[in-house]
CSV table of C-alpha atoms in Angstrom, one decimal:
chain,number,residue,atom,x,y,z
A,43,MET,CA,-36.1,15.9,16.8
A,44,ASP,CA,-38.3,13.8,18.8
A,45,PRO,CA,-37.8,10.1,18.2
A,46,GLU,CA,-41.3,9.6,17.3
A,47,GLU,CA,-40.7,12.1,14.3
A,48,VAL,CA,-38.4,9.5,12.8
A,49,LYS,CA,-40.2,7.4,10.1
A,50,LEU,CA,-38.4,5.5,7.5
A,51,ASN,CA,-40.9,6.2,5.0
A,52,ASP,CA,-40.7,10.1,5.4
A,53,PHE,CA,-38.7,10.4,2.2
A,54,LYS,CA,-39.1,14.2,2.2
A,55,ARG,CA,-37.3,14.2,5.4
A,56,ILE,CA,-34.6,11.9,4.2
A,57,LEU,CA,-33.7,13.7,1.3
A,58,PHE,CA,-34.3,17.3,1.7
A,59,GLY,CA,-34.2,17.5,6.0
A,60,GLU,CA,-36.2,20.1,7.9
A,61,ALA,CA,-34.8,22.8,5.9
A,62,PRO,CA,-37.4,24.6,3.5
A,63,GLY,CA,-37.5,23.7,0.0
A,64,ILE,CA,-36.2,27.2,-1.1
A,65,PHE,CA,-33.1,26.5,1.1
A,66,LEU,CA,-31.5,24.1,-1.9
A,67,ILE,CA,-31.4,27.1,-3.8
A,68,GLU,CA,-29.7,29.0,-1.3
A,69,THR,CA,-27.2,26.2,-0.8
A,70,LEU,CA,-26.3,26.5,-4.3
A,71,ILE,CA,-25.5,29.9,-4.1
A,72,ARG,CA,-23.7,29.6,-0.8
A,73,THR,CA,-21.7,26.6,-2.1
A,74,LEU,CA,-20.8,28.6,-5.4
A,75,LEU,CA,-19.6,31.6,-3.2
A,76,MET,CA,-17.8,29.3,-0.6
A,77,TYR,CA,-15.9,27.6,-3.7
A,78,LEU,CA,-14.8,30.7,-5.4
A,79,PHE,CA,-13.3,32.4,-1.8
A,80,LEU,CA,-11.9,29.2,-1.2
A,81,LEU,CA,-10.1,29.0,-4.5
A,82,LEU,CA,-8.8,32.7,-3.9
A,83,ILE,CA,-7.5,31.6,-0.3
A,84,ILE,CA,-5.6,28.4,-1.9
A,85,ARG,CA,-4.2,30.7,-4.5
A,86,TRP,CA,-3.0,33.2,-1.7
A,87,LEU,CA,-1.5,30.1,0.1
A,88,GLY,CA,1.0,29.6,-2.5
A,89,LYS,CA,1.6,26.9,-5.5
A,90,ARG,CA,2.8,24.6,-2.7
A,91,MET,CA,-0.7,23.6,-1.7
A,92,SER,CA,-1.2,22.3,-5.2
A,93,GLY,CA,1.9,20.0,-5.1
A,94,GLN,CA,2.9,17.1,-2.8
A,95,LEU,CA,1.7,18.3,0.6
A,96,SER,CA,3.8,18.4,3.8
A,97,ILE,CA,2.3,17.3,6.9
A,98,ASN,CA,1.4,20.8,8.0
A,99,GLU,CA,-0.3,21.8,4.6
A,100,MET,CA,-2.0,18.8,4.7
A,101,ALA,CA,-3.6,19.7,7.9
A,102,VAL,CA,-4.4,23.3,6.5
A,103,MET,CA,-6.0,21.5,3.8
A,104,LEU,CA,-8.2,19.6,6.3
A,105,VAL,CA,-8.9,22.7,7.9
A,106,LEU,CA,-10.1,24.3,5.3
A,107,GLY,CA,-12.5,21.4,4.2
A,108,ALA,CA,-14.1,21.5,7.8
A,109,ILE,CA,-14.6,25.7,7.8
A,110,VAL,CA,-16.2,25.7,4.4
A,111,SER,CA,-18.8,22.8,4.7
A,112,VAL,CA,-20.6,24.5,7.9
A,113,PRO,CA,-21.6,27.6,6.2
A,114,MET,CA,-22.5,25.8,2.6
A,115,GLN,CA,-24.9,23.5,4.6
A,116,LEU,CA,-26.6,25.1,7.7
A,117,PRO,CA,-29.1,27.6,7.2
A,118,GLY,CA,-28.5,29.6,10.8
A,119,SER,CA,-24.8,30.0,9.6
A,120,GLY,CA,-23.6,32.7,7.7
A,121,LEU,CA,-21.0,33.1,5.1
A,122,ALA,CA,-19.1,35.8,6.8
A,123,GLN,CA,-17.8,33.7,9.5
A,124,GLY,CA,-16.7,30.9,7.3
A,125,MET,CA,-14.9,33.6,5.2
A,126,LEU,CA,-13.3,35.1,8.3
A,127,LEU,CA,-12.2,31.6,9.2
A,128,LEU,CA,-10.6,30.9,6.0
A,129,VAL,CA,-8.7,34.4,6.2
A,130,CYS,CA,-7.4,33.7,9.6
A,131,THR,CA,-6.2,30.2,8.4
A,132,LEU,CA,-4.4,32.1,5.5
A,133,THR,CA,-3.1,34.4,7.7
A,134,PHE,CA,-1.6,31.7,10.4
A,135,GLN,CA,-0.1,29.8,7.4
A,136,ARG,CA,1.6,32.5,5.7
A,137,GLY,CA,2.7,33.6,9.0
A,138,MET,CA,4.4,30.1,9.6
A,139,SER,CA,5.7,30.0,6.5
A,140,TRP,CA,7.4,33.5,7.0
A,141,PHE,CA,8.9,32.5,10.5
A,142,GLY,CA,10.4,29.5,9.2
A,143,TYR,CA,11.8,31.6,6.2
A,144,LYS,CA,13.5,33.7,8.9
A,145,SER,CA,14.3,31.3,11.5
A,146,ALA,CA,16.0,27.7,10.4
A,147,THR,CA,15.6,26.5,14.3
A,148,PHE,CA,11.6,27.2,13.6
A,149,GLU,CA,11.6,25.8,10.2
A,150,LYS,CA,13.2,22.7,11.7
A,151,LEU,CA,10.5,22.5,14.4
A,152,TYR,CA,7.8,23.4,12.1
A,153,MET,CA,8.5,21.2,9.0
A,154,GLY,CA,10.5,18.7,10.4
A,155,GLU,CA,13.7,17.2,8.6
A,156,PRO,CA,14.2,14.6,5.9
A,157,ILE,CA,15.1,11.0,7.3
A,158,MET,CA,17.6,9.1,6.1
A,159,LEU,CA,16.2,5.2,5.7
A,160,VAL,CA,19.0,3.6,3.6
A,161,ARG,CA,22.8,4.3,3.8
A,162,ASP,CA,25.2,2.6,1.4
A,163,GLY,CA,22.9,-0.1,0.6
A,164,VAL,CA,21.9,-0.9,4.4
A,165,PHE,CA,18.8,-0.3,6.1
A,166,GLU,CA,18.8,2.5,8.9
A,167,LEU,CA,16.9,-0.3,11.4
A,168,ALA,CA,16.1,2.5,13.9
A,169,GLU,CA,15.0,5.4,11.5
A,170,LEU,CA,12.5,2.3,10.1
A,171,ARG,CA,11.5,1.4,13.3
A,172,GLN,CA,10.7,4.7,14.9
A,173,ASN,CA,8.9,6.2,11.8
A,174,LYS,CA,6.7,2.9,11.4
A,175,ILE,CA,7.9,2.1,7.7
A,176,THR,CA,8.7,-1.4,6.7
A,177,ARG,CA,11.1,-2.7,4.4
A,178,GLN,CA,8.4,-3.6,2.0
A,179,MET,CA,7.3,0.2,1.3
A,180,ILE,CA,11.0,0.6,0.4
A,181,PHE,CA,11.2,-2.2,-2.0
A,182,SER,CA,8.1,-1.2,-3.6
A,183,GLN,CA,9.5,2.4,-4.1
A,184,LEU,CA,12.7,1.1,-5.4
A,185,ARG,CA,11.1,-1.4,-8.0
A,186,GLN,CA,8.8,1.9,-8.9
A,187,ASN,CA,12.1,3.6,-9.8
A,188,GLY,CA,13.8,0.8,-11.5
A,189,VAL,CA,16.2,0.0,-8.8
A,190,MET,CA,16.9,-3.8,-8.5
A,191,SER,CA,19.2,-4.1,-5.7
A,192,LEU,CA,19.4,-2.4,-2.3
A,193,GLY,CA,23.3,-2.4,-2.7
A,194,CYS,CA,22.7,0.2,-5.6
A,195,VAL,CA,21.2,2.8,-3.3
A,196,GLU,CA,23.9,4.9,-1.9
A,197,ARG,CA,21.2,7.3,0.0
A,198,LEU,CA,17.4,6.9,0.4
A,199,TYR,CA,15.6,9.7,2.2
A,200,MET,CA,12.1,10.2,3.4
A,201,GLU,CA,11.2,14.0,2.9
A,202,THR,CA,9.0,16.2,4.8
A,203,SER,CA,6.0,15.6,2.2
A,204,GLY,CA,6.5,12.2,3.0
A,205,ILE,CA,8.0,11.3,-0.7
A,206,PHE,CA,11.1,9.3,-1.3
A,207,SER,CA,14.3,10.3,-2.5
A,208,ILE,CA,16.5,7.9,-4.3
A,209,TYR,CA,20.4,8.4,-4.9
A,210,CYS,CA,22.3,5.5,-6.2
A,211,PHE,CA,25.9,4.6,-6.7
A,212,ASN,CA,27.5,5.0,-10.2
A,213,HIS,CA,29.3,2.0,-10.1
A,214,SER,CA,27.5,-1.7,-9.4
A,215,LYS,CA,27.7,-3.0,-5.7
A,216,PRO,CA,26.4,-6.5,-4.6
A,217,GLY,CA,23.2,-6.1,-2.3
A,218,LEU,CA,19.8,-7.5,-1.0
A,219,SER,CA,17.5,-8.2,-4.2
A,220,VAL,CA,14.3,-6.0,-4.1
A,221,PHE,CA,12.3,-8.7,-5.7
A,222,PRO,CA,10.3,-11.3,-3.4
A,223,PRO,CA,12.2,-14.9,-3.8
A,224,THR,CA,8.6,-15.8,-4.8
A,225,ASP,CA,8.9,-14.3,-8.0
A,226,HIS,CA,11.1,-17.5,-9.3
A,227,MET,CA,11.3,-16.6,-12.9
A,228,LEU,CA,13.2,-13.0,-11.9
A,229,TRP,CA,14.8,-14.3,-8.8
A,230,THR,CA,16.8,-17.2,-11.1
A,231,GLU,CA,17.8,-14.5,-13.6
A,232,GLN,CA,19.5,-12.0,-11.4
A,233,ASP,CA,23.2,-12.4,-11.3
A,234,LYS,CA,24.4,-14.0,-7.8
A,235,HIS,CA,27.4,-13.3,-6.0
A,236,ASP,CA,29.8,-16.1,-5.9
A,237,ASN,CA,30.9,-15.5,-2.1
A,238,LEU,CA,28.8,-12.4,-0.4
A,239,MET,CA,25.5,-13.1,1.2
A,240,ALA,CA,22.8,-10.2,2.3
A,241,CYS,CA,21.6,-10.2,5.6
A,242,LYS,CA,17.5,-10.2,5.2
A,243,ASN,CA,16.9,-7.8,7.9
A,244,CYS,CA,19.0,-4.9,7.1
A,245,GLY,CA,20.9,-5.5,3.8
A,246,TYR,CA,24.1,-5.6,5.1
A,247,THR,CA,26.7,-8.1,2.9
A,248,GLU,CA,29.5,-10.2,4.1
A,249,GLU,CA,30.9,-13.6,3.6
A,250,VAL,CA,29.1,-16.0,5.6
A,251,GLU,CA,29.9,-19.9,5.3
A,252,ALA,CA,27.8,-21.3,8.2
A,253,ILE,CA,25.3,-20.1,10.6
A,254,HIS,CA,26.6,-16.6,11.6
A,255,LYS,CA,24.9,-13.3,13.0
A,256,CYS,CA,24.9,-10.3,11.0
A,257,SER,CA,27.7,-7.9,12.0
A,258,ASN,CA,25.4,-4.9,11.6
A,259,CYS,CA,21.9,-6.1,13.2
A,260,THR,CA,22.8,-9.5,14.9
A,261,HIS,CA,20.3,-10.8,12.7
A,262,ASP,CA,21.2,-14.3,11.4
A,263,GLU,CA,19.1,-15.0,8.3
A,264,TRP,CA,20.7,-14.7,4.7
A,265,ILE,CA,20.0,-14.7,1.2
A,266,GLU,CA,22.4,-14.5,-1.7
A,267,ALA,CA,23.7,-10.8,-2.6
A,268,VAL,CA,23.0,-10.0,-6.3
A,269,ILE,CA,25.0,-7.8,-8.7
A,270,ILE,CA,23.0,-5.8,-10.8
A,271,ALA,CA,24.9,-4.5,-13.9
A,272,LYS,CA,25.3,-0.9,-15.0
């Protein structure tokens, strides 16, 4: 389109484009057919596609969206090409899943592995740094699951789908509170341990009487460890 043809008061072009009006009806038919075929492809991909998606499955969903958009909108593009691409994507995804089932090594490369972010009430700082996960993200997950102290957490994993799995101790253990000190009312209501302090950086607890670096991460900021009664 020449620049001279672009006019701000050309509402017909703005609303309908340059395609003839009859193409609106054709677009409706194209969209219906591609939608039905896409539902069929997703059904063949398996129930995982309707659950919590892994990174690879999310990539497949994005590819599906990109494939169906062109045949639905462009009059010069046929539906057969889009359908063929959908079938190719289905074949690729099912093939990768089959190889992952046959080979644990391939599954590890394709799907990745769960990442341990908390071990025995202490942050795995190297994993947090490598995966760009903040402490506040973990605190938020713990609060949503009713966990009020990092010391209660035996293991916290980030699964390959991006969700967090939390496993707590069966007994009470002092640790770093997951609530911000700015919440003064709740903070004062928590039971504090008489002798133990919690490292603000990693959550490691130890007896600290003066300025002292954390034995786990060498950080030197401390806060009172809290005890959560079971």
